[in-house]
Tab-separated table of N, CA and C in Angstrom:
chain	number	residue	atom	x	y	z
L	1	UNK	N	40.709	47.323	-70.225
L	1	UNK	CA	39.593	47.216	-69.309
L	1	UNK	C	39.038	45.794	-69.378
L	2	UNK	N	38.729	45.206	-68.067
L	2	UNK	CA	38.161	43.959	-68.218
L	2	UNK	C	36.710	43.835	-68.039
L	3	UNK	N	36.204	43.168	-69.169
L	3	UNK	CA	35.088	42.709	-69.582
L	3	UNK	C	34.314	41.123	-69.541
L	4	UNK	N	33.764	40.934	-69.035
L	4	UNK	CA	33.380	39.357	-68.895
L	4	UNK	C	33.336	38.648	-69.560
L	5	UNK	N	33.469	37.411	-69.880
L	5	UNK	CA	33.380	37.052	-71.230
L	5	UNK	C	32.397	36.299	-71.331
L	6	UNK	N	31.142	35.610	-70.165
L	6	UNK	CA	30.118	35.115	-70.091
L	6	UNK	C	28.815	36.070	-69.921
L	7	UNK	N	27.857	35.856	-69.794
L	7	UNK	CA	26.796	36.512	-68.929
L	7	UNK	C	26.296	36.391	-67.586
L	8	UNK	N	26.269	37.308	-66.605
L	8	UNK	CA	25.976	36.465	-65.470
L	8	UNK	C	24.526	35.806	-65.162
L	9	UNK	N	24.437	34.502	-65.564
L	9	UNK	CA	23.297	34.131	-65.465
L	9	UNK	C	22.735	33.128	-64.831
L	10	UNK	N	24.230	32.676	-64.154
L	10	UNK	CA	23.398	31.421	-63.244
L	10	UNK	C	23.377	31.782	-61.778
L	11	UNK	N	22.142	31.372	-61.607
L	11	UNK	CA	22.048	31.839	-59.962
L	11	UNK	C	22.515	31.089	-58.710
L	12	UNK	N	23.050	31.762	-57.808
L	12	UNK	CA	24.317	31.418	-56.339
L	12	UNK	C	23.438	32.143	-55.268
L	13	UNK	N	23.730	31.175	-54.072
L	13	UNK	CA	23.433	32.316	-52.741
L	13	UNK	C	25.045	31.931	-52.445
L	14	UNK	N	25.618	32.906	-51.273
L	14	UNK	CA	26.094	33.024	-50.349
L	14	UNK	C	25.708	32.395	-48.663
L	15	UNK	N	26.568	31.354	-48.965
L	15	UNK	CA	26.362	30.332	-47.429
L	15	UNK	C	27.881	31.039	-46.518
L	16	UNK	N	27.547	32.049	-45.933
L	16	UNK	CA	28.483	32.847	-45.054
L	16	UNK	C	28.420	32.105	-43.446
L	17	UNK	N	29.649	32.072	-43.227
L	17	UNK	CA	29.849	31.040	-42.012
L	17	UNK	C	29.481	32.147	-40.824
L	18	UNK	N	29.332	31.077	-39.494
L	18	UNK	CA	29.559	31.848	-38.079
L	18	UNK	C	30.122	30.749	-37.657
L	19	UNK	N	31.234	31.157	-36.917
L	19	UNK	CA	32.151	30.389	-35.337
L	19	UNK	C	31.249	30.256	-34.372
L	20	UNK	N	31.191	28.991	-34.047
L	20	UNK	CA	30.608	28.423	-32.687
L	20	UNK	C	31.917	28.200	-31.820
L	21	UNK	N	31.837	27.774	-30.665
L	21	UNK	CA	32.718	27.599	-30.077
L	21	UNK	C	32.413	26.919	-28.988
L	22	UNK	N	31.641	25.756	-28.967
L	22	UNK	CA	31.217	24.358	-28.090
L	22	UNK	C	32.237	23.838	-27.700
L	23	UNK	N	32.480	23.934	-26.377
L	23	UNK	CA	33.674	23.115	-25.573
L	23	UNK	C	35.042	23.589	-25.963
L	24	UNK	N	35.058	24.632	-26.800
L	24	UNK	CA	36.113	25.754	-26.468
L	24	UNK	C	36.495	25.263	-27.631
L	25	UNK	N	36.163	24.184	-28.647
L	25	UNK	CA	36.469	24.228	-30.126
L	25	UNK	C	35.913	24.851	-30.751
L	26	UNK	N	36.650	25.900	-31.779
L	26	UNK	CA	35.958	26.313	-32.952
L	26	UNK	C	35.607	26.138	-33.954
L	27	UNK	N	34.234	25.744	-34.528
L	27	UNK	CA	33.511	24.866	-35.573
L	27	UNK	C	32.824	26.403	-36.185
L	28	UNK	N	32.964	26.430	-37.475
L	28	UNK	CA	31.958	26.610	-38.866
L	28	UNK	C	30.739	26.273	-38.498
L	29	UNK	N	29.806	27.079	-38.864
L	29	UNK	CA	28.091	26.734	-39.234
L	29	UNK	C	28.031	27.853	-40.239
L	30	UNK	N	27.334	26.896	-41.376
L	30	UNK	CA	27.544	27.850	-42.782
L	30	UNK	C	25.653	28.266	-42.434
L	31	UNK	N	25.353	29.702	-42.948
L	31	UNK	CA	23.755	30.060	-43.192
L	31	UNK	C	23.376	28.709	-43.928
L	32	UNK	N	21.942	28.040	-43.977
L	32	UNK	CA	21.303	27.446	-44.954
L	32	UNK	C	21.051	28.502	-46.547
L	33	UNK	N	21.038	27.830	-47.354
L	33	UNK	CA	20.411	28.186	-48.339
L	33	UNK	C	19.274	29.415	-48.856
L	34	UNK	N	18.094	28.624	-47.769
L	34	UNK	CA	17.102	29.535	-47.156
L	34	UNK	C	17.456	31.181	-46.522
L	35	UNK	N	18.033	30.730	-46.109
L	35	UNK	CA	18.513	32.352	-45.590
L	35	UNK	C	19.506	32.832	-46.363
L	36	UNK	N	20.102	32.619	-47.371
L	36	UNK	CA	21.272	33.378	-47.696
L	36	UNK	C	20.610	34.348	-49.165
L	37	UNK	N	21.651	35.032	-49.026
L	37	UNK	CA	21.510	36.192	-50.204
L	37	UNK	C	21.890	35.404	-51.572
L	38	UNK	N	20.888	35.732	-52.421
L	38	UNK	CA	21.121	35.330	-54.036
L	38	UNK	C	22.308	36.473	-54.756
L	39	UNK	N	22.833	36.294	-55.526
L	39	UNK	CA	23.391	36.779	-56.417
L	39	UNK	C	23.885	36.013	-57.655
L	40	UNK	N	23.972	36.427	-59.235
L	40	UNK	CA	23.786	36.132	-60.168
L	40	UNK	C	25.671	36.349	-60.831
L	41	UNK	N	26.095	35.258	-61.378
L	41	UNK	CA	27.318	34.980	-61.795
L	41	UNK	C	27.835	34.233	-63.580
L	42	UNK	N	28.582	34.601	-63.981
L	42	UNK	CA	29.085	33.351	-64.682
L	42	UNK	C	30.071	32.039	-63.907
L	43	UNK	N	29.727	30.632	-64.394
L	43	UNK	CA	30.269	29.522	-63.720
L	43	UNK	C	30.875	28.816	-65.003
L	44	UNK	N	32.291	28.910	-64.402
L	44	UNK	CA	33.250	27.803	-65.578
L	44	UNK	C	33.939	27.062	-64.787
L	45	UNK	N	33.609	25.956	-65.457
L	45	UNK	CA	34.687	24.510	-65.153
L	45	UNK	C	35.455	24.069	-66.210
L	46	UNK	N	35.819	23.573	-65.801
L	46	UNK	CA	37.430	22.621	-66.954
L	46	UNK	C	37.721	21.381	-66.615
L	47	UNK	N	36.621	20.824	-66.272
L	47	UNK	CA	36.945	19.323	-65.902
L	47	UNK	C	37.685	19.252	-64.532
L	48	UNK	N	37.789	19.844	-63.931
L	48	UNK	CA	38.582	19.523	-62.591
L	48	UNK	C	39.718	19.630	-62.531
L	49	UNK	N	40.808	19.632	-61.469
L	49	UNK	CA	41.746	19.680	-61.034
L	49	UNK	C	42.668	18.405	-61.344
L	50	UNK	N	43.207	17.846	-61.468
L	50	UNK	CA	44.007	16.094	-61.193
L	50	UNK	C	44.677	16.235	-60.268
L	51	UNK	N	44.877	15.422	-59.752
L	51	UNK	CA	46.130	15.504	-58.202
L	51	UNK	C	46.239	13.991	-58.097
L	52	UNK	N	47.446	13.943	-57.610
L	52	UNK	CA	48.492	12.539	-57.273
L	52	UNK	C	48.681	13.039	-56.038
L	53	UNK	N	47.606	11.542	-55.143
L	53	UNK	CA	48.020	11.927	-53.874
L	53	UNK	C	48.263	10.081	-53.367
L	54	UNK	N	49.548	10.149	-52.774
L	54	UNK	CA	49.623	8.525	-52.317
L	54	UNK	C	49.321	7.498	-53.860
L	55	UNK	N	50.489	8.096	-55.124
L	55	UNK	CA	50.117	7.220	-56.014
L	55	UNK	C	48.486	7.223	-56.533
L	56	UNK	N	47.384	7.768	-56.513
L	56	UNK	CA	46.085	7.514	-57.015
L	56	UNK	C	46.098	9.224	-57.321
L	57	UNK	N	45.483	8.878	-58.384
L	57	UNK	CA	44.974	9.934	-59.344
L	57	UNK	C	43.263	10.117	-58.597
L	58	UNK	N	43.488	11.492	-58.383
L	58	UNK	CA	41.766	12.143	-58.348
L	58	UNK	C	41.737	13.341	-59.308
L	59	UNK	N	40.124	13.462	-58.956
L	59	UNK	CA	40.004	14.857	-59.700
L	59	UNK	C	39.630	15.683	-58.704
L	60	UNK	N	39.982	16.924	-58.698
L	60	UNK	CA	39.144	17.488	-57.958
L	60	UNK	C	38.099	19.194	-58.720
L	61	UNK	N	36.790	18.501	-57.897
L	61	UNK	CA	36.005	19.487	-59.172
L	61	UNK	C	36.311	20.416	-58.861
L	62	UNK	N	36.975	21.540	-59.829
L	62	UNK	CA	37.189	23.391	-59.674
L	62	UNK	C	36.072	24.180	-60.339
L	63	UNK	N	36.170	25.204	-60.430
L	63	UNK	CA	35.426	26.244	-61.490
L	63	UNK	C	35.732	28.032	-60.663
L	64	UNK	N	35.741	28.472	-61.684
L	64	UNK	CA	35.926	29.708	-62.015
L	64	UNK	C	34.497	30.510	-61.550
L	65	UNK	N	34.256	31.589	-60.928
L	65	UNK	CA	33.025	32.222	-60.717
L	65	UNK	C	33.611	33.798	-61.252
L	66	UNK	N	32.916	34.344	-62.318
L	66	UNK	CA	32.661	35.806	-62.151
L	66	UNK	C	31.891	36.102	-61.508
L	67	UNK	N	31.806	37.568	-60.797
L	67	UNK	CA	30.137	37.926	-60.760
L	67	UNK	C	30.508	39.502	-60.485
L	68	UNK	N	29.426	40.292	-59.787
L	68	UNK	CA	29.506	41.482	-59.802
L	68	UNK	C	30.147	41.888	-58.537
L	69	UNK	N	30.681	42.890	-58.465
L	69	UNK	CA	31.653	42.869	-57.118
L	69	UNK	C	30.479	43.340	-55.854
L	70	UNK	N	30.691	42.393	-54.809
L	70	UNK	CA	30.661	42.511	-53.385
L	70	UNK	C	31.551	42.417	-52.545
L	71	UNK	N	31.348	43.102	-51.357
L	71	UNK	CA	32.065	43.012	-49.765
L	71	UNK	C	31.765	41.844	-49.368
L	72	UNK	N	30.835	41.426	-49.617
L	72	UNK	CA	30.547	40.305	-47.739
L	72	UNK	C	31.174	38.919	-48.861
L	73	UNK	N	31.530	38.607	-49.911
L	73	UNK	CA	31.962	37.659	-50.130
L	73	UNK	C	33.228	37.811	-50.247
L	74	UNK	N	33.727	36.597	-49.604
L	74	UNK	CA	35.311	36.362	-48.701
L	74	UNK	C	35.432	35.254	-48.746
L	75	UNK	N	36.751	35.178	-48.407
L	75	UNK	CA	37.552	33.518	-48.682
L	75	UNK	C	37.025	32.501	-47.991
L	76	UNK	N	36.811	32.854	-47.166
L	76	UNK	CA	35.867	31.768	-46.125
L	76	UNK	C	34.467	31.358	-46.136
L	77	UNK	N	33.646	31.887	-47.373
L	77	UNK	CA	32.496	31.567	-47.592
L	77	UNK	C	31.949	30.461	-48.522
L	78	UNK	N	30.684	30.123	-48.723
L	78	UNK	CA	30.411	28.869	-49.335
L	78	UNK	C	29.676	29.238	-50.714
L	79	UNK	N	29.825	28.496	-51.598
L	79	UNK	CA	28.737	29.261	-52.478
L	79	UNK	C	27.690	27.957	-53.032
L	80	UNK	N	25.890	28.133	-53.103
L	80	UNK	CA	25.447	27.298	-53.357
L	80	UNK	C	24.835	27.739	-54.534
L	81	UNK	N	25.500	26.424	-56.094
L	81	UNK	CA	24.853	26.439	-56.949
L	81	UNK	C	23.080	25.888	-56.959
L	82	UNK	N	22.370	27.240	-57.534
L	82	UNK	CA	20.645	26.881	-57.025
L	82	UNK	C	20.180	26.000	-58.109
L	83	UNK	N	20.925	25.768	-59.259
L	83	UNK	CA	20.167	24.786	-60.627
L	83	UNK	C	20.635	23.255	-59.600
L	84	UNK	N	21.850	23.110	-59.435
L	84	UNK	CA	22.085	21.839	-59.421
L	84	UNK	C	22.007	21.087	-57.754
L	85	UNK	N	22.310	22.411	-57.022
L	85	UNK	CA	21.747	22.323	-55.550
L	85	UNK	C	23.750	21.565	-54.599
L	86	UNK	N	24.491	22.217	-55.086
L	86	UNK	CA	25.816	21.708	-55.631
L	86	UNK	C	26.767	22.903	-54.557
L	87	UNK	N	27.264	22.728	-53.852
L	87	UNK	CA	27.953	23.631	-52.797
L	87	UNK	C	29.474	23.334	-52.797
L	88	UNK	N	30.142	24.731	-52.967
L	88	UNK	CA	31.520	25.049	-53.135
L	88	UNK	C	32.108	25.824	-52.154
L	89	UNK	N	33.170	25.423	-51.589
L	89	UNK	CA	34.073	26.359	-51.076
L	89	UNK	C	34.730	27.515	-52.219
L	90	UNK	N	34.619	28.810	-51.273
L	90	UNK	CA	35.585	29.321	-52.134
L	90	UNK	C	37.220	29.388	-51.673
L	91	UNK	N	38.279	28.742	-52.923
L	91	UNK	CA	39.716	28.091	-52.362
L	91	UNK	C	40.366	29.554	-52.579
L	92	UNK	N	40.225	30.836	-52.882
L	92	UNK	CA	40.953	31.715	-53.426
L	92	UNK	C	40.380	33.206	-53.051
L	93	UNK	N	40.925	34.133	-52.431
L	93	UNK	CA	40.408	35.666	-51.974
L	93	UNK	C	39.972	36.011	-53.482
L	94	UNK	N	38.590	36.192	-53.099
L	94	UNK	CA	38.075	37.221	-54.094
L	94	UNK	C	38.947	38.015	-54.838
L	95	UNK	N	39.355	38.352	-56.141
L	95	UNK	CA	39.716	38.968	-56.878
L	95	UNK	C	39.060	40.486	-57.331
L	96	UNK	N	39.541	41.951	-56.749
L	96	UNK	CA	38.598	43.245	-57.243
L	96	UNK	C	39.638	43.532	-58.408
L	97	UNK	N	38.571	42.985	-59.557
L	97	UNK	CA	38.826	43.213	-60.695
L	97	UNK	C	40.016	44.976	-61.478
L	98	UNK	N	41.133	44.970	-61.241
L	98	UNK	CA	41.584	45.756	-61.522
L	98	UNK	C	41.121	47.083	-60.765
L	99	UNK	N	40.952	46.673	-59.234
L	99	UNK	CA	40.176	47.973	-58.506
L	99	UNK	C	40.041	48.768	-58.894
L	100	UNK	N	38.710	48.341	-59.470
L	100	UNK	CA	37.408	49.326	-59.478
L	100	UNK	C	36.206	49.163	-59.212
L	101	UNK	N	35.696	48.227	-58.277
L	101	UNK	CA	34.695	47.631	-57.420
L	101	UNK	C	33.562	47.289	-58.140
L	102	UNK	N	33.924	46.921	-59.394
L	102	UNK	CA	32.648	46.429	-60.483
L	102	UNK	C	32.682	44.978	-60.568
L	103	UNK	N	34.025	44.001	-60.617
L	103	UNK	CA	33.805	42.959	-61.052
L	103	UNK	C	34.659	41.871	-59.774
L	104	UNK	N	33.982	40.740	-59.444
L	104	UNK	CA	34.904	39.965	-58.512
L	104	UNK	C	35.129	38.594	-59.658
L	105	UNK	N	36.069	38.181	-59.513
L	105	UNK	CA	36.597	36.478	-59.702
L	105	UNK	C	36.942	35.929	-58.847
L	106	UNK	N	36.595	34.347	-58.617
L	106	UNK	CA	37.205	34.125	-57.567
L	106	UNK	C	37.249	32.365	-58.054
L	107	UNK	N	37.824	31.339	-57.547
L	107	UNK	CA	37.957	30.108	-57.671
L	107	UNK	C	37.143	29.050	-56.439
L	108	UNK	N	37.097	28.539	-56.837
L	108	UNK	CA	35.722	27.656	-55.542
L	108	UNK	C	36.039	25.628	-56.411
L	109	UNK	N	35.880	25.151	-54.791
L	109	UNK	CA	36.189	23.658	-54.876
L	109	UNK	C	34.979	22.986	-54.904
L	110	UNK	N	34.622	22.121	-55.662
L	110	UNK	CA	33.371	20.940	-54.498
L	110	UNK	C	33.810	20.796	-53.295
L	111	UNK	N	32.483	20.918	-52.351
L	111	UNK	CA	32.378	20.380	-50.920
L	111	UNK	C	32.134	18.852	-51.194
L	112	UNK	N	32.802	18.143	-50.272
L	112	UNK	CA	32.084	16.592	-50.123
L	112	UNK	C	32.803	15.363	-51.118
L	113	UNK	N	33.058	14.606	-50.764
L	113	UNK	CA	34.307	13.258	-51.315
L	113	UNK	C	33.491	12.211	-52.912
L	114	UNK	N	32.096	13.531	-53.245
L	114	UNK	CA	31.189	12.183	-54.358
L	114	UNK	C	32.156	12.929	-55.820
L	115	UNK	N	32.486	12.372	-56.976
L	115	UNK	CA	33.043	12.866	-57.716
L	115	UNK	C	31.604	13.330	-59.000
């Protein structure tokens, strides 16, 4: 049986997108902050990702999210850390923890090119 190995204690909203579709392109608009639903997680990083792209070394920041299992969070959603004010894609479908609708994992990128 899987058990967490953190506490969930740092607090996330859910920045859940809507499709616009201005001039027949379809663009993302993530909820603000303000409006989105809180929920409470463990957050692990490992220093980032490395990648060789065109000869240059980056990092790219990763981390690990437990939290308690929900529906409305999906691959396509954003998640905003509320201590550091720090917004992630999530890169990976939610994980239902050995279905049984108690626990999600999931993997999430930094948004935005600042390291």
């Amino acid at each position: 049986m899987f058990r967490p190995s953190a506490p969930f204690n740092v607090a996330m909203k859910l920045l859940v997108p809507t499709t616009t579709a201005p001039y027949g392109a379809g663009k993302k608009v993530y909820t603000t902050p303000e409006q989105s639903s809180q929920f409470f997680g463990s957050f692990r990083t490992f220093g980032g990702t490395e990648n060789i792209s065109n000869g240059v070394l980056t990092t790219i920041n990763t981390a690990v999210i437990n939290t308690w299992y929900r529906t409305d969070i999906k691959a396509d959603c954003q998640v905003y850390i509320c201590e550091t004010g720090e917004v992630y894609d999530i890169v990976s479908k939610p994980e239902d923890i050995d279905f049984r609708h108690q626990y999600l994992q999931f993997k999430v990128k930094k948004v935005g090119g600042k390291a």
